[in-house]
Amino acid sequence: MDLHRPIAYIRTMTTLDLNNPPATEPALINLAGMTRGELSAVLAPHFGLDAKKTKMRTSQIWRWMYQAGVREFAEMSDISKEMREGLAERFTLARPEMVERQVSTDGTRKYLLRMGPGIEVECVFIPGVGRAGALCVSSQVGCTLNCTFCHTGTQNLVRNLTAAEIIAQVLAAKDDLDEWPSDREDRNLSNIVFMGMGEPLYNLDHVAAAIDVISDGEGISLSRRRITVSTSGVVPQMEKLGNDTSAMLAISLHATNDALRDELVPINRKYPIAELLEACRNYPGASNARRVTFEYVMLKGVNDTDEEARELVRLLKGIPAKINLIPFNPWPGSPYECSSWGRIEAFADIVNRAGYASPIRTPRGRDIFAACGQLKSESVKKRASDIRREAAIS
Ligand code: SAH
Ligand code: SF4
């Protein structure tokens, strides 16, 4: 389990004295992104702290990291100079490298973050969504599932992200949006959605640990009710998601019959619609005040008839639900087209008349390729270039 493995950064020397070659310095351990338990576990032995002092120091540093958002130990003004220097010798508060930052004409911001060599993920800030604005985070690099309409699905999984790497996306976005301290009144970042790259329920332990940190009231302090986890339908993990995180649930439904869903969302062959909806009925904490969101991507001539809108209403009967109609976001080589605006409205009308809120999600950040399902990291391009290079050599 790599949950407790801190990200290490190597210090680089700027000068080299050939007469006195430098002793190899130990890697700095990154505290930013750690859980309380991880933080205590590294601080106690380093400073020789007893249990009481460990708890006290952990809370203190926790607040500086997640409440104030400092990136230098020197800024921790209520900690002695000696201890701050001790911290800086062994630890860091570094953020992942921001390889690219794009701002859309509609204010959407897309970040490409490098977690390590070849490990790049995208996350997207969307203003005006949720209470103030939502950050869409990735849970994996790529995805093992192959939903036919999703760009991320065309990228082979590189790996699960650690909890620290998920939290690092939030820290990087807060830095960029100037969202510190976390308890400021005019927050722009109010919601988190796990709708970036990857299937969060295939990485649930790390996602749950990240949600614990993000929702902690002495830190980033985003309410669990404003954190939504979207799944393609990993039925056996859904109850655990509810029990462990109290997060809001979103389901990528996209079809109203198994034959079509088998094709669009292939995990349906394992967990068909009836089983998926049963798990939604039993989702811990679901109620009229905490509805399950059903995402439905509008694909021209594939899943967008009036009949399917009526079938959708019938299927969701008895589930506290809201329906999110997503205009399909095309990507190069994608095999579908987006339904016409009129068709989407007609579909929405049927769903609305049945009493469901069904906002049509306005495509955001299309100009910078930041919309749903368009996320795909550079690692694939790299792999493709590696393949070309290998082919050229052999
Ligand atoms: N793997 C999870 C979460 C990430 S996908 C899931 O599938 O739920 C986030 C949302 O974007 C899902 O509802 C997904 O179906 C949708 N999506 C994927 N590709 C899309 C595209 N090209 N256009 C519109 N929505 C898309
Ligand atoms: Fe993976 Fe979700 Fe894309 Fe399907 S829609 S391929 S589960 S990221």
PDB file of C-alpha atoms in Angstrom, residues 136-336:
ATOM      1  CA  CYS A 136     -12.628  18.822 -11.095  1.00  0.00           C
ATOM      2  CA  VAL A 137      -9.854  16.515  -9.866  1.00  0.00           C
ATOM      3  CA  SER A 138      -8.308  13.341 -11.251  1.00  0.00           C
ATOM      4  CA  SER A 139      -8.037  10.131  -9.251  1.00  0.00           C
ATOM      5  CA  GLN A 140      -5.913   8.103 -11.661  1.00  0.00           C
ATOM      6  CA  VAL A 141      -3.480   8.771 -14.481  1.00  0.00           C
ATOM      7  CA  GLY A 142      -5.585   7.537 -17.386  1.00  0.00           C
ATOM      8  CA  CYS A 143      -8.334   4.957 -16.877  1.00  0.00           C
ATOM      9  CA  THR A 144      -8.599   1.197 -17.265  1.00  0.00           C
ATOM     10  CA  LEU A 145     -12.185   1.437 -18.446  1.00  0.00           C
ATOM     11  CA  ASN A 146     -12.971   2.163 -22.067  1.00  0.00           C
ATOM     12  CA  CYS A 147     -16.171   4.146 -22.293  1.00  0.00           C
ATOM     13  CA  THR A 148     -16.462   4.733 -26.024  1.00  0.00           C
ATOM     14  CA  PHE A 149     -17.291   8.465 -25.803  1.00  0.00           C
ATOM     15  CA  CYS A 150     -14.487   9.367 -23.347  1.00  0.00           C
ATOM     16  CA  HIS A 151     -11.069  10.634 -24.329  1.00  0.00           C
ATOM     17  CA  THR A 152      -9.469   9.587 -21.035  1.00  0.00           C
ATOM     18  CA  GLY A 153     -10.610   6.040 -21.753  1.00  0.00           C
ATOM     19  CA  THR A 154      -8.333   5.911 -24.794  1.00  0.00           C
ATOM     20  CA  GLN A 155      -5.325   6.356 -22.519  1.00  0.00           C
ATOM     21  CA  ASN A 156      -4.028   3.199 -20.870  1.00  0.00           C
ATOM     22  CA  LEU A 157      -3.848   3.393 -17.089  1.00  0.00           C
ATOM     23  CA  VAL A 158      -0.469   4.450 -15.913  1.00  0.00           C
ATOM     24  CA  ARG A 159      -1.327   4.250 -12.212  1.00  0.00           C
ATOM     25  CA  ASN A 160      -3.536   5.235  -9.286  1.00  0.00           C
ATOM     26  CA  LEU A 161      -2.785   8.598  -7.726  1.00  0.00           C
ATOM     27  CA  THR A 162      -1.821   8.659  -4.042  1.00  0.00           C
ATOM     28  CA  ALA A 163      -3.943  10.640  -1.574  1.00  0.00           C
ATOM     29  CA  ALA A 164      -1.166  13.251  -1.461  1.00  0.00           C
ATOM     30  CA  GLU A 165      -1.266  13.611  -5.239  1.00  0.00           C
ATOM     31  CA  ILE A 166      -5.038  14.131  -5.179  1.00  0.00           C
ATOM     32  CA  ILE A 167      -4.694  16.737  -2.409  1.00  0.00           C
ATOM     33  CA  ALA A 168      -1.834  18.382  -4.311  1.00  0.00           C
ATOM     34  CA  GLN A 169      -4.268  19.208  -7.131  1.00  0.00           C
ATOM     35  CA  VAL A 170      -6.414  21.142  -4.651  1.00  0.00           C
ATOM     36  CA  LEU A 171      -3.380  22.923  -3.173  1.00  0.00           C
ATOM     37  CA  ALA A 172      -2.074  23.905  -6.613  1.00  0.00           C
ATOM     38  CA  ALA A 173      -5.482  25.263  -7.650  1.00  0.00           C
ATOM     39  CA  LYS A 174      -5.852  27.195  -4.380  1.00  0.00           C
ATOM     40  CA  ASP A 175      -2.406  28.734  -4.907  1.00  0.00           C
ATOM     41  CA  ASP A 176      -3.341  29.778  -8.430  1.00  0.00           C
ATOM     42  CA  LEU A 177      -6.745  31.154  -7.392  1.00  0.00           C
ATOM     43  CA  ASP A 178      -5.299  32.945  -4.356  1.00  0.00           C
ATOM     44  CA  GLU A 179      -7.689  31.024  -2.104  1.00  0.00           C
ATOM     45  CA  TRP A 180      -5.716  31.305   1.131  1.00  0.00           C
ATOM     46  CA  PRO A 181      -6.485  31.369   3.979  1.00  0.00           C
ATOM     47  CA  SER A 182      -9.065  28.621   3.644  1.00  0.00           C
ATOM     48  CA  ASP A 183     -11.610  30.322   5.910  1.00  0.00           C
ATOM     49  CA  ARG A 184     -11.822  33.531   3.883  1.00  0.00           C
ATOM     50  CA  GLU A 185     -15.386  34.673   3.206  1.00  0.00           C
ATOM     51  CA  ASP A 186     -15.149  35.196  -0.543  1.00  0.00           C
ATOM     52  CA  ARG A 187     -14.114  31.719  -1.581  1.00  0.00           C
ATOM     53  CA  ASN A 188     -14.134  30.982  -5.310  1.00  0.00           C
ATOM     54  CA  LEU A 189     -13.457  27.293  -4.843  1.00  0.00           C
ATOM     55  CA  SER A 190     -16.449  25.832  -3.001  1.00  0.00           C
ATOM     56  CA  ASN A 191     -16.934  22.386  -4.518  1.00  0.00           C
ATOM     57  CA  ILE A 192     -14.805  19.405  -5.496  1.00  0.00           C
ATOM     58  CA  VAL A 193     -15.901  16.919  -8.136  1.00  0.00           C
ATOM     59  CA  PHE A 194     -14.049  13.680  -8.838  1.00  0.00           C
ATOM     60  CA  MET A 195     -14.839  13.880 -12.536  1.00  0.00           C
ATOM     61  CA  GLY A 196     -11.365  14.244 -13.979  1.00  0.00           C
ATOM     62  CA  MET A 197      -9.224  11.409 -15.209  1.00  0.00           C
ATOM     63  CA  GLY A 198      -9.833   7.937 -13.856  1.00  0.00           C
ATOM     64  CA  GLU A 199     -12.384   5.843 -12.021  1.00  0.00           C
ATOM     65  CA  PRO A 200     -12.359   6.982  -8.359  1.00  0.00           C
ATOM     66  CA  LEU A 201     -13.903   3.773  -7.049  1.00  0.00           C
ATOM     67  CA  TYR A 202     -10.932   1.791  -8.351  1.00  0.00           C
ATOM     68  CA  ASN A 203      -8.781   3.934  -6.067  1.00  0.00           C
ATOM     69  CA  LEU A 204     -11.164   4.326  -3.165  1.00  0.00           C
ATOM     70  CA  ASP A 205      -8.710   4.168  -0.225  1.00  0.00           C
ATOM     71  CA  HIS A 206      -6.683   7.065  -1.594  1.00  0.00           C
ATOM     72  CA  VAL A 207      -9.790   9.015  -2.615  1.00  0.00           C
ATOM     73  CA  ALA A 208     -11.272   8.567   0.892  1.00  0.00           C
ATOM     74  CA  ALA A 209      -8.031   9.658   2.594  1.00  0.00           C
ATOM     75  CA  ALA A 210      -7.903  12.728   0.322  1.00  0.00           C
ATOM     76  CA  ILE A 211     -11.522  13.617   1.154  1.00  0.00           C
ATOM     77  CA  ASP A 212     -10.707  13.385   4.885  1.00  0.00           C
ATOM     78  CA  VAL A 213      -7.989  15.998   4.425  1.00  0.00           C
ATOM     79  CA  ILE A 214      -9.940  18.260   2.059  1.00  0.00           C
ATOM     80  CA  SER A 215     -12.985  18.338   4.356  1.00  0.00           C
ATOM     81  CA  ASP A 216     -11.109  18.755   7.660  1.00  0.00           C
ATOM     82  CA  GLY A 217     -12.564  21.767   9.493  1.00  0.00           C
ATOM     83  CA  GLU A 218      -9.147  22.945  10.704  1.00  0.00           C
ATOM     84  CA  GLY A 219      -7.776  22.962   7.186  1.00  0.00           C
ATOM     85  CA  ILE A 220      -9.139  23.316   3.663  1.00  0.00           C
ATOM     86  CA  SER A 221     -12.562  22.869   5.203  1.00  0.00           C
ATOM     87  CA  LEU A 222     -14.708  22.030   2.177  1.00  0.00           C
ATOM     88  CA  SER A 223     -17.938  20.416   3.309  1.00  0.00           C
ATOM     89  CA  ARG A 224     -18.407  16.743   2.409  1.00  0.00           C
ATOM     90  CA  ARG A 225     -21.787  17.767   0.971  1.00  0.00           C
ATOM     91  CA  ARG A 226     -19.895  19.809  -1.593  1.00  0.00           C
ATOM     92  CA  ILE A 227     -17.652  16.928  -2.616  1.00  0.00           C
ATOM     93  CA  THR A 228     -19.056  14.714  -5.365  1.00  0.00           C
ATOM     94  CA  VAL A 229     -17.579  11.427  -6.524  1.00  0.00           C
ATOM     95  CA  SER A 230     -18.592  10.282 -10.000  1.00  0.00           C
ATOM     96  CA  THR A 231     -18.459   6.606 -10.902  1.00  0.00           C
ATOM     97  CA  SER A 232     -19.106   4.659 -14.067  1.00  0.00           C
ATOM     98  CA  GLY A 233     -20.796   2.086 -11.804  1.00  0.00           C
ATOM     99  CA  VAL A 234     -18.364   0.078  -9.681  1.00  0.00           C
ATOM    100  CA  VAL A 235     -21.252  -1.380  -7.708  1.00  0.00           C
ATOM    101  CA  PRO A 236     -19.326  -3.318  -5.005  1.00  0.00           C
ATOM    102  CA  GLN A 237     -17.543  -0.141  -3.845  1.00  0.00           C
ATOM    103  CA  MET A 238     -20.524   2.194  -3.673  1.00  0.00           C
ATOM    104  CA  GLU A 239     -21.649   1.423  -0.147  1.00  0.00           C
ATOM    105  CA  LYS A 240     -18.083   1.782   1.124  1.00  0.00           C
ATOM    106  CA  LEU A 241     -17.812   5.146  -0.633  1.00  0.00           C
ATOM    107  CA  GLY A 242     -20.869   6.394   1.242  1.00  0.00           C
ATOM    108  CA  ASN A 243     -19.810   4.975   4.608  1.00  0.00           C
ATOM    109  CA  ASP A 244     -16.181   6.069   4.416  1.00  0.00           C
ATOM    110  CA  THR A 245     -16.565   9.513   2.868  1.00  0.00           C
ATOM    111  CA  SER A 246     -20.179  10.808   3.167  1.00  0.00           C
ATOM    112  CA  ALA A 247     -19.525  12.320  -0.259  1.00  0.00           C
ATOM    113  CA  MET A 248     -22.268  13.019  -2.770  1.00  0.00           C
ATOM    114  CA  LEU A 249     -22.657  10.343  -5.429  1.00  0.00           C
ATOM    115  CA  ALA A 250     -22.833  10.830  -9.185  1.00  0.00           C
ATOM    116  CA  ILE A 251     -23.466   8.002 -11.621  1.00  0.00           C
ATOM    117  CA  SER A 252     -22.412   8.029 -15.262  1.00  0.00           C
ATOM    118  CA  LEU A 253     -25.558   6.395 -16.609  1.00  0.00           C
ATOM    119  CA  HIS A 254     -25.715   7.477 -20.275  1.00  0.00           C
ATOM    120  CA  ALA A 255     -28.121   4.765 -21.428  1.00  0.00           C
ATOM    121  CA  THR A 256     -31.482   3.368 -20.355  1.00  0.00           C
ATOM    122  CA  ASN A 257     -31.062  -0.222 -21.535  1.00  0.00           C
ATOM    123  CA  ASP A 258     -28.307  -2.760 -20.953  1.00  0.00           C
ATOM    124  CA  ALA A 259     -27.597  -3.418 -24.642  1.00  0.00           C
ATOM    125  CA  LEU A 260     -26.674   0.216 -25.262  1.00  0.00           C
ATOM    126  CA  ARG A 261     -24.973   0.743 -21.896  1.00  0.00           C
ATOM    127  CA  ASP A 262     -22.869  -2.399 -22.471  1.00  0.00           C
ATOM    128  CA  GLU A 263     -21.521  -0.621 -25.520  1.00  0.00           C
ATOM    129  CA  LEU A 264     -21.103   2.921 -24.161  1.00  0.00           C
ATOM    130  CA  VAL A 265     -19.979   2.092 -20.611  1.00  0.00           C
ATOM    131  CA  PRO A 266     -18.515  -1.425 -20.866  1.00  0.00           C
ATOM    132  CA  ILE A 267     -18.353  -1.945 -17.078  1.00  0.00           C
ATOM    133  CA  ASN A 268     -22.135  -2.404 -17.450  1.00  0.00           C
ATOM    134  CA  ARG A 269     -21.460  -5.967 -18.644  1.00  0.00           C
ATOM    135  CA  LYS A 270     -20.217  -6.688 -15.142  1.00  0.00           C
ATOM    136  CA  TYR A 271     -22.700  -4.562 -13.183  1.00  0.00           C
ATOM    137  CA  PRO A 272     -25.866  -4.053 -15.236  1.00  0.00           C
ATOM    138  CA  ILE A 273     -28.346  -1.203 -14.825  1.00  0.00           C
ATOM    139  CA  ALA A 274     -30.683  -2.973 -12.365  1.00  0.00           C
ATOM    140  CA  GLU A 275     -27.801  -3.747  -9.954  1.00  0.00           C
ATOM    141  CA  LEU A 276     -26.425  -0.240 -10.321  1.00  0.00           C
ATOM    142  CA  LEU A 277     -29.750   1.385  -9.509  1.00  0.00           C
ATOM    143  CA  GLU A 278     -30.262  -0.935  -6.539  1.00  0.00           C
ATOM    144  CA  ALA A 279     -26.901   0.234  -5.154  1.00  0.00           C
ATOM    145  CA  CYS A 280     -28.058   3.852  -5.664  1.00  0.00           C
ATOM    146  CA  ARG A 281     -31.264   3.160  -3.728  1.00  0.00           C
ATOM    147  CA  ASN A 282     -29.100   1.865  -0.874  1.00  0.00           C
ATOM    148  CA  TYR A 283     -26.448   4.594  -1.037  1.00  0.00           C
ATOM    149  CA  PRO A 284     -25.715   5.623   2.564  1.00  0.00           C
ATOM    150  CA  GLY A 285     -27.087   9.067   3.309  1.00  0.00           C
ATOM    151  CA  ALA A 286     -29.044   9.500   0.068  1.00  0.00           C
ATOM    152  CA  SER A 287     -32.191  11.567   0.687  1.00  0.00           C
ATOM    153  CA  ASN A 288     -34.195  14.309  -0.960  1.00  0.00           C
ATOM    154  CA  ALA A 289     -31.722  16.779   0.497  1.00  0.00           C
ATOM    155  CA  ARG A 290     -28.765  14.693  -0.722  1.00  0.00           C
ATOM    156  CA  ARG A 291     -29.766  13.439  -4.121  1.00  0.00           C
ATOM    157  CA  VAL A 292     -27.810  11.115  -6.361  1.00  0.00           C
ATOM    158  CA  THR A 293     -26.802  12.836  -9.612  1.00  0.00           C
ATOM    159  CA  PHE A 294     -27.275  10.862 -12.814  1.00  0.00           C
ATOM    160  CA  GLU A 295     -25.065  12.020 -15.636  1.00  0.00           C
ATOM    161  CA  TYR A 296     -26.358  11.484 -19.131  1.00  0.00           C
ATOM    162  CA  VAL A 297     -24.189  12.448 -22.104  1.00  0.00           C
ATOM    163  CA  MET A 298     -26.242  13.503 -25.125  1.00  0.00           C
ATOM    164  CA  LEU A 299     -25.108  11.561 -28.198  1.00  0.00           C
ATOM    165  CA  LYS A 300     -26.793  12.353 -31.488  1.00  0.00           C
ATOM    166  CA  GLY A 301     -28.932   9.468 -32.733  1.00  0.00           C
ATOM    167  CA  VAL A 302     -27.564   7.127 -30.048  1.00  0.00           C
ATOM    168  CA  ASN A 303     -29.362   7.766 -26.730  1.00  0.00           C
ATOM    169  CA  ASP A 304     -31.348  10.979 -27.204  1.00  0.00           C
ATOM    170  CA  THR A 305     -34.942  10.077 -28.175  1.00  0.00           C
ATOM    171  CA  ASP A 306     -38.101  11.117 -26.311  1.00  0.00           C
ATOM    172  CA  GLU A 307     -38.719   7.438 -25.617  1.00  0.00           C
ATOM    173  CA  GLU A 308     -35.366   7.208 -23.822  1.00  0.00           C
ATOM    174  CA  ALA A 309     -36.149  10.311 -21.766  1.00  0.00           C
ATOM    175  CA  ARG A 310     -39.375   8.646 -20.609  1.00  0.00           C
ATOM    176  CA  GLU A 311     -37.516   5.401 -19.887  1.00  0.00           C
ATOM    177  CA  LEU A 312     -34.970   7.330 -17.835  1.00  0.00           C
ATOM    178  CA  VAL A 313     -37.750   8.791 -15.690  1.00  0.00           C
ATOM    179  CA  ARG A 314     -39.257   5.324 -15.235  1.00  0.00           C
ATOM    180  CA  LEU A 315     -35.919   3.786 -14.218  1.00  0.00           C
ATOM    181  CA  LEU A 316     -35.168   6.408 -11.582  1.00  0.00           C
ATOM    182  CA  LYS A 317     -38.536   6.142  -9.870  1.00  0.00           C
ATOM    183  CA  GLY A 318     -38.102   5.965  -6.113  1.00  0.00           C
ATOM    184  CA  ILE A 319     -34.487   7.188  -6.133  1.00  0.00           C
ATOM    185  CA  PRO A 320     -33.813  10.692  -4.767  1.00  0.00           C
ATOM    186  CA  ALA A 321     -32.229  11.817  -8.004  1.00  0.00           C
ATOM    187  CA  LYS A 322     -31.247  14.741 -10.134  1.00  0.00           C
ATOM    188  CA  ILE A 323     -30.320  14.396 -13.753  1.00  0.00           C
ATOM    189  CA  ASN A 324     -27.421  16.153 -15.370  1.00  0.00           C
ATOM    190  CA  LEU A 325     -27.619  16.272 -19.160  1.00  0.00           C
ATOM    191  CA  ILE A 326     -24.137  16.702 -20.594  1.00  0.00           C
ATOM    192  CA  PRO A 327     -23.732  17.853 -24.188  1.00  0.00           C
ATOM    193  CA  PHE A 328     -21.151  15.496 -25.699  1.00  0.00           C
ATOM    194  CA  ASN A 329     -17.736  17.099 -25.927  1.00  0.00           C
ATOM    195  CA  PRO A 330     -16.014  15.916 -29.075  1.00  0.00           C
ATOM    196  CA  TRP A 331     -12.323  15.066 -29.215  1.00  0.00           C
ATOM    197  CA  PRO A 332     -10.125  14.260 -32.230  1.00  0.00           C
ATOM    198  CA  GLY A 333     -11.249  10.946 -33.691  1.00  0.00           C
ATOM    199  CA  SER A 334     -14.292  10.593 -31.410  1.00  0.00           C
ATOM    200  CA  PRO A 335     -16.954   8.350 -32.942  1.00  0.00           C
ATOM    201  CA  TYR A 336     -19.973  10.451 -31.842  1.00  0.00           C
TER     202      TYR A 336
END
